[in-house]
Short mmCIF file of C-alpha atoms in Angstrom, two decimals:
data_model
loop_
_atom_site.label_atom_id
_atom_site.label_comp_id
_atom_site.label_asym_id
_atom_site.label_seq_id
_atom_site.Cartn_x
_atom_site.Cartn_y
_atom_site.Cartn_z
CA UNK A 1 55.53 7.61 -101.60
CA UNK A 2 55.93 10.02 -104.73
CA UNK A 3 56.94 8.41 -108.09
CA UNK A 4 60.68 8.89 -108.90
CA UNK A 5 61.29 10.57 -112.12
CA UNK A 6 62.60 6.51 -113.34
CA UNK A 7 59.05 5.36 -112.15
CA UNK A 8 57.34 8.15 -113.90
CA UNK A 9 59.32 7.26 -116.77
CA UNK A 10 58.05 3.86 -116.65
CA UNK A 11 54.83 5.04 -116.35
CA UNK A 12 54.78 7.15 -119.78
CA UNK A 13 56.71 4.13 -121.23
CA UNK A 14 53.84 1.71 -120.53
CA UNK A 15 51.02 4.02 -121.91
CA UNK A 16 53.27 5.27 -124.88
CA UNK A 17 54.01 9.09 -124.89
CA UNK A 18 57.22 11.16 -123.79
CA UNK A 19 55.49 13.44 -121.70
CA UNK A 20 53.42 13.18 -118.63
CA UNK A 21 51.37 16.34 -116.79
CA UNK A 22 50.54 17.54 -113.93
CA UNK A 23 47.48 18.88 -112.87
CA UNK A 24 49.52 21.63 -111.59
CA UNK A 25 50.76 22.77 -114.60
CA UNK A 26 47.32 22.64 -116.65
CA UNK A 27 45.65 24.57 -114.02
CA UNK A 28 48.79 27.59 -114.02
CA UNK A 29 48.49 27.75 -117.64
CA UNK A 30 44.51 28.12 -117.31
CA UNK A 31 45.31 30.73 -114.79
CA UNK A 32 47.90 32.08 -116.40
CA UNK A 33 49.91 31.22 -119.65
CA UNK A 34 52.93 33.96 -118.45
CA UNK A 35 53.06 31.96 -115.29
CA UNK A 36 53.26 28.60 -117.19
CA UNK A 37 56.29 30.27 -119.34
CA UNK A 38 58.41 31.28 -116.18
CA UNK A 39 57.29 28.57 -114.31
CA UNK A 40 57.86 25.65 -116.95
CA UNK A 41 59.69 27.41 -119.84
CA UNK A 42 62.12 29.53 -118.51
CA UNK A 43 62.16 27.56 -115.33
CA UNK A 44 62.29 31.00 -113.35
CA UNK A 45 62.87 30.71 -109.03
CA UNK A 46 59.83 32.37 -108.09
CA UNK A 47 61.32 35.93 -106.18
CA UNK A 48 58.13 36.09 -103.63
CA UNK A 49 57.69 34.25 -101.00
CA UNK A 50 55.70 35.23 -98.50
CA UNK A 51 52.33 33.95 -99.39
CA UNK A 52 50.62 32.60 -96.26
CA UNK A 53 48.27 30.58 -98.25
CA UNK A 54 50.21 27.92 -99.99
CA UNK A 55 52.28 27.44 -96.90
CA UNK A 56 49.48 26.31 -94.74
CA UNK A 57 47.31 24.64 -96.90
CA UNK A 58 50.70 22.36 -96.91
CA UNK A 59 50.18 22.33 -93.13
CA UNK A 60 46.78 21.54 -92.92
CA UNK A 61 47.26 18.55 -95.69
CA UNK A 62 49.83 17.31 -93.95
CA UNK A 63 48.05 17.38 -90.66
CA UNK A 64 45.36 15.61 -91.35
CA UNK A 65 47.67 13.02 -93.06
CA UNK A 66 49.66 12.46 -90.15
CA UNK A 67 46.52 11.64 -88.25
CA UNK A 68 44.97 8.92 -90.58
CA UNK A 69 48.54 7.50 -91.15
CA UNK A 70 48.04 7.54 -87.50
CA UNK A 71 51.30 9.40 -86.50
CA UNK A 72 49.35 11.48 -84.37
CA UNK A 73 46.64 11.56 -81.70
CA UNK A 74 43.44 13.34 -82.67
CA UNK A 75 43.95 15.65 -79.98
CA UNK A 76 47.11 16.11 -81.58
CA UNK A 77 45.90 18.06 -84.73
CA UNK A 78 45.21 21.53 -83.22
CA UNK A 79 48.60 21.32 -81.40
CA UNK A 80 50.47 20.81 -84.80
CA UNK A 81 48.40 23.60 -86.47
CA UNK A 82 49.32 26.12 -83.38
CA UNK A 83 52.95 25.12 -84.08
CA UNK A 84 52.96 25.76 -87.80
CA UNK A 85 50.87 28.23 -87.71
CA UNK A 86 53.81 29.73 -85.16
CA UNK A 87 56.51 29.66 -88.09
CA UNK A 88 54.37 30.46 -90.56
CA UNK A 89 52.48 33.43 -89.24
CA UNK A 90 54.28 34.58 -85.87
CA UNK A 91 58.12 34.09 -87.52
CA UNK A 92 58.11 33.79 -90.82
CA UNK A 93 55.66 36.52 -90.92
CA UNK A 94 53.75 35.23 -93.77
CA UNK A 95 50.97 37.06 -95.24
CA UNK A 96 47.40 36.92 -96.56
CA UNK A 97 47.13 40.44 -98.00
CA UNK A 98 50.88 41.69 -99.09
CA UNK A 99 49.33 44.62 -99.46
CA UNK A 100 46.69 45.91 -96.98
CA UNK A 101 47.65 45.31 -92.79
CA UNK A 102 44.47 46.03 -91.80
CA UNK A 103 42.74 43.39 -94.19
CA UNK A 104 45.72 40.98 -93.56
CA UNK A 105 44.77 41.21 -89.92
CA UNK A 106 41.43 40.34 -90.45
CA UNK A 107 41.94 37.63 -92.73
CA UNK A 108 44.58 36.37 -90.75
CA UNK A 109 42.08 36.07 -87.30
CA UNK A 110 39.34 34.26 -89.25
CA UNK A 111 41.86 32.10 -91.40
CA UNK A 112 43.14 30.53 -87.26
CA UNK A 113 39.90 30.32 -85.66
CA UNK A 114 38.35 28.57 -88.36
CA UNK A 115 41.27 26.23 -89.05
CA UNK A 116 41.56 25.48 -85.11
CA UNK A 117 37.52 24.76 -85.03
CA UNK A 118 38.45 22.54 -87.67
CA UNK A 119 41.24 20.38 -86.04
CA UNK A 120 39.25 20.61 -83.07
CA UNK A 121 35.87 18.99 -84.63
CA UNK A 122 36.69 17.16 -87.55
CA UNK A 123 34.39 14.26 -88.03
CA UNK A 124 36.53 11.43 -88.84
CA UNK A 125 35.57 9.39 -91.65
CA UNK A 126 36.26 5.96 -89.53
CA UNK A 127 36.94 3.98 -92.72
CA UNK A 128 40.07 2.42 -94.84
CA UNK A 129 41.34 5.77 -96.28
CA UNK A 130 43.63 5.69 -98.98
CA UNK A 131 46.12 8.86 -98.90
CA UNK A 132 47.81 10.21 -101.61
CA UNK A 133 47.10 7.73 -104.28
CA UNK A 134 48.78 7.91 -107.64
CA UNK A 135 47.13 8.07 -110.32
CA UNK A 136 47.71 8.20 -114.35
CA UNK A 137 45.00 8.03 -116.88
CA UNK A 138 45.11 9.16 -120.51
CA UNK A 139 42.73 11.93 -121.70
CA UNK A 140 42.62 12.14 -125.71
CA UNK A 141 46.57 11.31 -126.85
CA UNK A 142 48.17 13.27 -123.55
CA UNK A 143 48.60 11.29 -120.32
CA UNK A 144 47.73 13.25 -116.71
CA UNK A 145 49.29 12.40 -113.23
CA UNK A 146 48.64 13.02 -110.02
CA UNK A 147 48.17 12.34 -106.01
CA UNK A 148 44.85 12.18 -104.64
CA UNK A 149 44.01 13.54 -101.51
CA UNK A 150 41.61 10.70 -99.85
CA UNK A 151 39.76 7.74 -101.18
CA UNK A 152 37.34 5.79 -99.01
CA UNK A 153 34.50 2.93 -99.97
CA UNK A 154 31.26 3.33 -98.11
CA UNK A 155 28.82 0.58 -97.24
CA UNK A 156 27.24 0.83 -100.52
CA UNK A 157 30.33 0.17 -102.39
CA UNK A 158 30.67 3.93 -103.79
CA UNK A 159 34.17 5.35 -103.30
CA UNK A 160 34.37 8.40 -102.53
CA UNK A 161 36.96 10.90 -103.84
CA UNK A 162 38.26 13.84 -101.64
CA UNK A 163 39.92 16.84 -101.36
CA UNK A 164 40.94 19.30 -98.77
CA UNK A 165 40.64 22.57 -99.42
CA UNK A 166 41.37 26.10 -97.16
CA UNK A 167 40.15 28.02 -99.65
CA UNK A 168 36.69 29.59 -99.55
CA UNK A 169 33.77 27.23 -100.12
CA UNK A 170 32.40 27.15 -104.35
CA UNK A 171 29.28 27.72 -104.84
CA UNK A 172 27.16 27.86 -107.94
CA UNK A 173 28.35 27.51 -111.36
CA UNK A 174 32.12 27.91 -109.63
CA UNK A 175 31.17 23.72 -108.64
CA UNK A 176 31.74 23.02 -112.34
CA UNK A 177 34.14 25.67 -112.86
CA UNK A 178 37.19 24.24 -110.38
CA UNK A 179 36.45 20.55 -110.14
CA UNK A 180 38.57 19.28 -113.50
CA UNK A 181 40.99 17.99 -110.98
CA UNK A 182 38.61 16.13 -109.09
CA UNK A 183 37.15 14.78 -112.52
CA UNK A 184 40.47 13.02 -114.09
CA UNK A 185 40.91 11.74 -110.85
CA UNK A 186 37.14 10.36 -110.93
CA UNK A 187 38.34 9.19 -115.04
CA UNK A 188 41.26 7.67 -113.73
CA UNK A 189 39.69 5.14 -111.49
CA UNK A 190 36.60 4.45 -113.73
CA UNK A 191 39.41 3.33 -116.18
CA UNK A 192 40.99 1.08 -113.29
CA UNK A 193 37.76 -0.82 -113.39
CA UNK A 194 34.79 1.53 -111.04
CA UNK A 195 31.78 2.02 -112.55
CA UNK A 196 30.75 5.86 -113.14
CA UNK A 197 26.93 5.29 -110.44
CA UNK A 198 30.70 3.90 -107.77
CA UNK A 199 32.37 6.85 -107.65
CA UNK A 200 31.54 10.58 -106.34
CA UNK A 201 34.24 13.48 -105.95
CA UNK A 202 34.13 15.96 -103.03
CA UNK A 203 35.79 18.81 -101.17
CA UNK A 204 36.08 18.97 -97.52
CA UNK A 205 36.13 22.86 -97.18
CA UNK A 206 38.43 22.85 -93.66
CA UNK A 207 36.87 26.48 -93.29
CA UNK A 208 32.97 25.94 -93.26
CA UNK A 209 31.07 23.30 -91.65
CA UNK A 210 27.09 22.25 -92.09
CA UNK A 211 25.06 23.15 -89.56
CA UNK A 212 21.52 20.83 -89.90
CA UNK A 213 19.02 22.66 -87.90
CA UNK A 214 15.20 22.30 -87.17
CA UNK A 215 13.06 24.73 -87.82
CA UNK A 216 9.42 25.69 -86.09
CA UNK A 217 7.21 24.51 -88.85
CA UNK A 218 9.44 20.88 -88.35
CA UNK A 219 11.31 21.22 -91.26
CA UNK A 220 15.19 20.40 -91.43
CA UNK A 221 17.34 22.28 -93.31
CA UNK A 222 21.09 22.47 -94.04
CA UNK A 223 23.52 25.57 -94.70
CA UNK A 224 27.07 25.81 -94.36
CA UNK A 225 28.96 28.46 -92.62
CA UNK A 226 31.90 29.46 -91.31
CA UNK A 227 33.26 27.64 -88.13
CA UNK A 228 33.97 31.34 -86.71
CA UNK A 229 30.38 32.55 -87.44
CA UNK A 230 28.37 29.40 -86.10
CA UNK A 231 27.22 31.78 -83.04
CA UNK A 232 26.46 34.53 -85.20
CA UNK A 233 24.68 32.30 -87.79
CA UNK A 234 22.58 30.71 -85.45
CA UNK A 235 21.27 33.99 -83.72
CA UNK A 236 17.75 33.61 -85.21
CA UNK A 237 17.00 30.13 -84.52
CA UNK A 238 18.25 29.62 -81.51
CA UNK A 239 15.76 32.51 -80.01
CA UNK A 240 13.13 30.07 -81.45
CA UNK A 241 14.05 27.47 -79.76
CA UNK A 242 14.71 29.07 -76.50
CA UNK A 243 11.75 30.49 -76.20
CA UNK A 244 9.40 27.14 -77.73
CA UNK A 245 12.16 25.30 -74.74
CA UNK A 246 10.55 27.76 -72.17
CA UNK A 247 14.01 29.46 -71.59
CA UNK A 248 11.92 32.98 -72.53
CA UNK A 249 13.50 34.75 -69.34
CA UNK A 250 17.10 33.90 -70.24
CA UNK A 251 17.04 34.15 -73.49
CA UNK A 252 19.19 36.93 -73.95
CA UNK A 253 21.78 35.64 -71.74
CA UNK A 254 22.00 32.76 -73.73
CA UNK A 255 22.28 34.37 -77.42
CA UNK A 256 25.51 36.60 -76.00
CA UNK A 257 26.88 33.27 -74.85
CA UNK A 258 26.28 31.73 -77.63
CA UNK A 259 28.17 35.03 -79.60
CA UNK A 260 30.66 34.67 -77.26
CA UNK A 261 31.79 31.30 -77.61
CA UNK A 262 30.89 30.17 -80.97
CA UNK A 263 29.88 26.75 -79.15
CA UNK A 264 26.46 25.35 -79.12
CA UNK A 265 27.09 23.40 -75.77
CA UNK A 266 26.33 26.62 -74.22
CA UNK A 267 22.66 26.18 -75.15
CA UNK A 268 20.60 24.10 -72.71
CA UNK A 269 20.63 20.42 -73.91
CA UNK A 270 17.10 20.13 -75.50
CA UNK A 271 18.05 23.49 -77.83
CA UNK A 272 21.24 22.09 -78.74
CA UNK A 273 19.52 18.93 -79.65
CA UNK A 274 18.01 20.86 -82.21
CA UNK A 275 21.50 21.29 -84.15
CA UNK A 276 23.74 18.75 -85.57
CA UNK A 277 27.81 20.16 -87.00
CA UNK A 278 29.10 18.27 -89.58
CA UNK A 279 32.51 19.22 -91.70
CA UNK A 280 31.64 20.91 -94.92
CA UNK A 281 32.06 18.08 -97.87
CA UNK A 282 30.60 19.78 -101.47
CA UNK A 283 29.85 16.85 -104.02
CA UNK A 284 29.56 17.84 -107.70
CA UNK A 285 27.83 15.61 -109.58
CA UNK A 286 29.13 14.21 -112.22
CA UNK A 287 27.91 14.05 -115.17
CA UNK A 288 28.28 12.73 -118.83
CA UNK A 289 28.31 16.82 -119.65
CA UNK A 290 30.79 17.67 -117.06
CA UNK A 291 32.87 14.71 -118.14
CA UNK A 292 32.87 15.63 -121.35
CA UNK A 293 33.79 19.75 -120.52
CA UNK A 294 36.96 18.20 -118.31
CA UNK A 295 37.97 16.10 -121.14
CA UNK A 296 37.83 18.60 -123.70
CA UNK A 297 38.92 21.62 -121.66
CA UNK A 298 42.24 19.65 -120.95
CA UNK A 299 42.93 18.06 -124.73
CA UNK A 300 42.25 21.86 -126.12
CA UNK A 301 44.47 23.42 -123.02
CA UNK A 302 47.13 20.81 -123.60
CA UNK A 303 47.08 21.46 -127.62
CA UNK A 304 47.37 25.27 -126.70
CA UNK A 305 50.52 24.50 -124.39
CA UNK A 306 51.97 22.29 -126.84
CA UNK A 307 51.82 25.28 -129.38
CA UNK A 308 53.19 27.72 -127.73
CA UNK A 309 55.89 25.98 -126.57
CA UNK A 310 56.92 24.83 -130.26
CA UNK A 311 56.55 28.90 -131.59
CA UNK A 312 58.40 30.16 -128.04
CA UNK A 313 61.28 27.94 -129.30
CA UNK A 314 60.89 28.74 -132.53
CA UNK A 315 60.54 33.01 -132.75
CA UNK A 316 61.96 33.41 -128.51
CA UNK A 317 58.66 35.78 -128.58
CA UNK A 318 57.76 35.45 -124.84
CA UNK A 319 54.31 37.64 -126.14
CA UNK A 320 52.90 34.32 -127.62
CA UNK A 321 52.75 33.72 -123.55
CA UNK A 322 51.31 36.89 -123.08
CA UNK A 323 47.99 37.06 -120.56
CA UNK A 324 45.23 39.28 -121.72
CA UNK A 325 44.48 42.37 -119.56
CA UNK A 326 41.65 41.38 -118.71
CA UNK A 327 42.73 37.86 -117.35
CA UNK A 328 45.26 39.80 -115.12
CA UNK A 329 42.32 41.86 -114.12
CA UNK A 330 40.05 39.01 -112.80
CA UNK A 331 43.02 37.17 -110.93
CA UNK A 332 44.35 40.56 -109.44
CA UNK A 333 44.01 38.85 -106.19
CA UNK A 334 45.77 36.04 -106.95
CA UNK A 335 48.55 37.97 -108.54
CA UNK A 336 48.72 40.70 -105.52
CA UNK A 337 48.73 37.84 -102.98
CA UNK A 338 49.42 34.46 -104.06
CA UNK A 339 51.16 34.58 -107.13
CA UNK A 340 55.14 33.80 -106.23
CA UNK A 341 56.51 35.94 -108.97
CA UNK A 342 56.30 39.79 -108.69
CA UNK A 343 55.50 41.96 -111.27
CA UNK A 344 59.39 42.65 -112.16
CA UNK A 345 59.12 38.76 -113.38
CA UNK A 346 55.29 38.66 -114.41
CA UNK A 347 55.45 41.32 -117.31
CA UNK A 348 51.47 41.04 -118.01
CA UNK A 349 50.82 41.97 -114.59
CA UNK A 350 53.19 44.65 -113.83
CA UNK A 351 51.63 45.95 -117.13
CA UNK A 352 48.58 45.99 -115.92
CA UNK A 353 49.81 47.68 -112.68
CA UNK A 354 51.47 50.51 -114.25
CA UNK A 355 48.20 51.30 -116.75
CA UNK A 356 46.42 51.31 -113.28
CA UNK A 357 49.08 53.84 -111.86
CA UNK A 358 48.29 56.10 -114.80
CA UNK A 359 44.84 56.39 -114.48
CA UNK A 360 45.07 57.18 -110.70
CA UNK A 361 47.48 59.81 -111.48
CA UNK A 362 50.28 58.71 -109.11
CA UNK A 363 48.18 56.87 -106.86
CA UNK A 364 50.16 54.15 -104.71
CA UNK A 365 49.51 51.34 -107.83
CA UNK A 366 49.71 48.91 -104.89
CA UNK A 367 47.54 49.65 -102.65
CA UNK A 368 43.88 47.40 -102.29
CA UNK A 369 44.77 45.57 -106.00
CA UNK A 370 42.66 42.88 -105.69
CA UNK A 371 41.54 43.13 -102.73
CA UNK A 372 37.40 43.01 -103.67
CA UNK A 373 38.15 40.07 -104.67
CA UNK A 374 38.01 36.88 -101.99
CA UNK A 375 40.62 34.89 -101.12
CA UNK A 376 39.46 31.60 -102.12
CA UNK A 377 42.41 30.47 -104.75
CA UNK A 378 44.81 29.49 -102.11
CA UNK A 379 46.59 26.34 -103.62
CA UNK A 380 46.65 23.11 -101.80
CA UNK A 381 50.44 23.17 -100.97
CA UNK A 382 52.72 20.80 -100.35
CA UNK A 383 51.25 17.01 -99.27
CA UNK A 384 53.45 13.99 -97.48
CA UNK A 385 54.85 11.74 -99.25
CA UNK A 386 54.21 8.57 -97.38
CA UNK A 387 51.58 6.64 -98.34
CA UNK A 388 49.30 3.83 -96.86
CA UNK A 389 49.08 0.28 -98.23
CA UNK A 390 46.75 0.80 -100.86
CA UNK A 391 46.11 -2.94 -102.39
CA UNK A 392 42.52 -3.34 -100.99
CA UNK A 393 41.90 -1.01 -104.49
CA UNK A 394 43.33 -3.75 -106.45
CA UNK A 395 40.25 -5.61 -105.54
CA UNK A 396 37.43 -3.74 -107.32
#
């Protein structure tokens, strides 16, 4: 169950400050400091709503909850996604792209089929999982709350930390780049007693699963895809394997079926055999480096809210707030799709919408913004707020 605001009080009581943060509100100001003014400032209602993204990566959270709570059946979980995805989609007419109908309908096919594959073949972990554990843990002089998604404790005592995500897999140097939540969680329990070589963070990326896969010289290999492209992505290989299987003279047959469906148990059983579907769990390592970049990106992000704050209330300038042009420019997805204040509220970004208007000439200023860029900064959403008996953690 969620803290009340007397237990949270408690909570900054016992480790001595007056103010407690989210990771919610250090990542909007990272994003964007105007946000973090109407948001947490100015305490503005957001006057957009119709962001599909936040909305069911609520559903999804909750989902999955439900079914390790054990409120519902496994075969449950695609059921409850066809229903929200119902009120979301089909009434509430919620949207991926606000902006372009044609992209909105192709996001919006891939978004369901890969979310249903999901519900439909999630792996359980089959372990003690801890849901939506609170958590508080100093970081320099400022102290950071929050709820994490899953903990488990594998056979070699290493707990693993977890986080669902709908968003679109990282990759790359983006690992590092959007894992600070995972890492205070990570700092949080190493302070409640878990040594750093116990404890690994994660994403389960709903989207994507792994596909391990043999190839012809006998060597295994792993890559993640999309659960909508698994057909598609396995085009190559499985003509391999068809043909080493002796399957040469329906070959063909086989590869459209396997298009068709998206489903390996189309293949014959000794191809499939070659192919094992797992979900999609990213592990960053961590590191004394990346430790370090968390802790100091958040005491120097903190400082910088802290700041403002004290000069907004001082001078009522809402430009010490202001986002640069180009930070509106990189998140012009986010702000054309996600964001839940228009550009009537967010000043920076209706700015930046009406210098794009006059360099078109009159061109509609709406039209495509941000839409080259993917949609992978779809916010968790809402989580439950019941929570399993968590004392087997008091043991480590």
């Amino acid at each position: 169950m969620r803290l009340t605001s007397e237990q949270l009080q408690e909570v900054m009581k016992k480790n001595g400050v007056d103010r407690i943060y989210s990771w919610s509100k250090i990542d909007t100001f990272i994003n964007s400091p105007y946000e973090y003014f109407l948001k947490y400032v100015l305490h503005k209602k957001e006057d957009i709503a119709n962001s599909a993204y936040p909305v069911l990566g609520g559903i999804c959270h909750s989902i999955i909850e439900d079914y390790y709570n054990q409120k519902i059946e496994y075969m449950d979980m695609e059921e409850s996604f066809e229903d929200g995805w119902t009120t979301a989609i089909d009434i509430a007419d919620l949207k991926f792209d606000r902006n372009d109908t044609a992209k909105n309908e192709s996001i919006k096919n891939k978004y369901k089929e890969n979310l249903i594959h999901f519900f439909e073949n999630h792996i359980p972990v089959g372990r003690n999982l801890a849901l939506e554990k609170f958590v508080a843990v100093k970081i320099g002089n400022y102290l950071i709350q929050g709820y994490i998604d899953a903990i488990y404790k594998d056979d070699y005592g290493v707990f693993h930390i977890i986080d669902w995500k709908t968003s679109t897999q990282y990759k790359g140097n983006a690992l590092n780049e959007k894992c600070g939540q995972l890492v205070v969680y990570a700092i949080a329990l190493h302070e409640a007693g878990i040594p750093w070589d116990k404890l690994k963070i994660c994403w389960n990326f709903l989207k994507y699963c792994n596909i391990e896969y043999q190839q012809k010289n006998g060597v295994t290999k792993t890559r993640s895809v999309e659960r909508s492209k698994i057909g598609e992505s396995l085009q190559s290989n499985a003509k391999i394997w068809l043909k080493e299987c002796g399957y040469a003279d329906q070959i063909d047959d086989y590869l459209k079926e396997l298009l068709d469906t998206n489903d390996i148990n189309v293949l014959p059983d000794d191809v499939k055999a070659k192919y094992i579907i797992t979900d999609c769990y990213v592990y960053p390592e961590i590191t004394q480096k990346l430790i370090e970049k968390w802790e100091n990106t958040i005491i120097s992000t903190i400082a910088d809210i802290e700041a403002r704050e004290k000069d907004y209330e001082e001078t009522h300038n809402e430009k010490i707030f202001w986002d640069s042009e180009e930070s509106v420019k990189a998140q012009s997805y986010y702000f054309a799709n996600l964001c839940g204040y228009s550009g009537y509220l967010h000043k920076p970004y209706q700015q930046y919408l009406e210098k794009l208007n006059a360099e078109k000439n009159g061109d509609n200023t709406f039209n495509g913004i941000g839409s080259g860029l993917q949609d992978n900064e779809a916010t968790s959403g809402a989580k439950l707020e019941d929570e399993m008996d968590l004392s087997w953690l008091d043991s480590i």
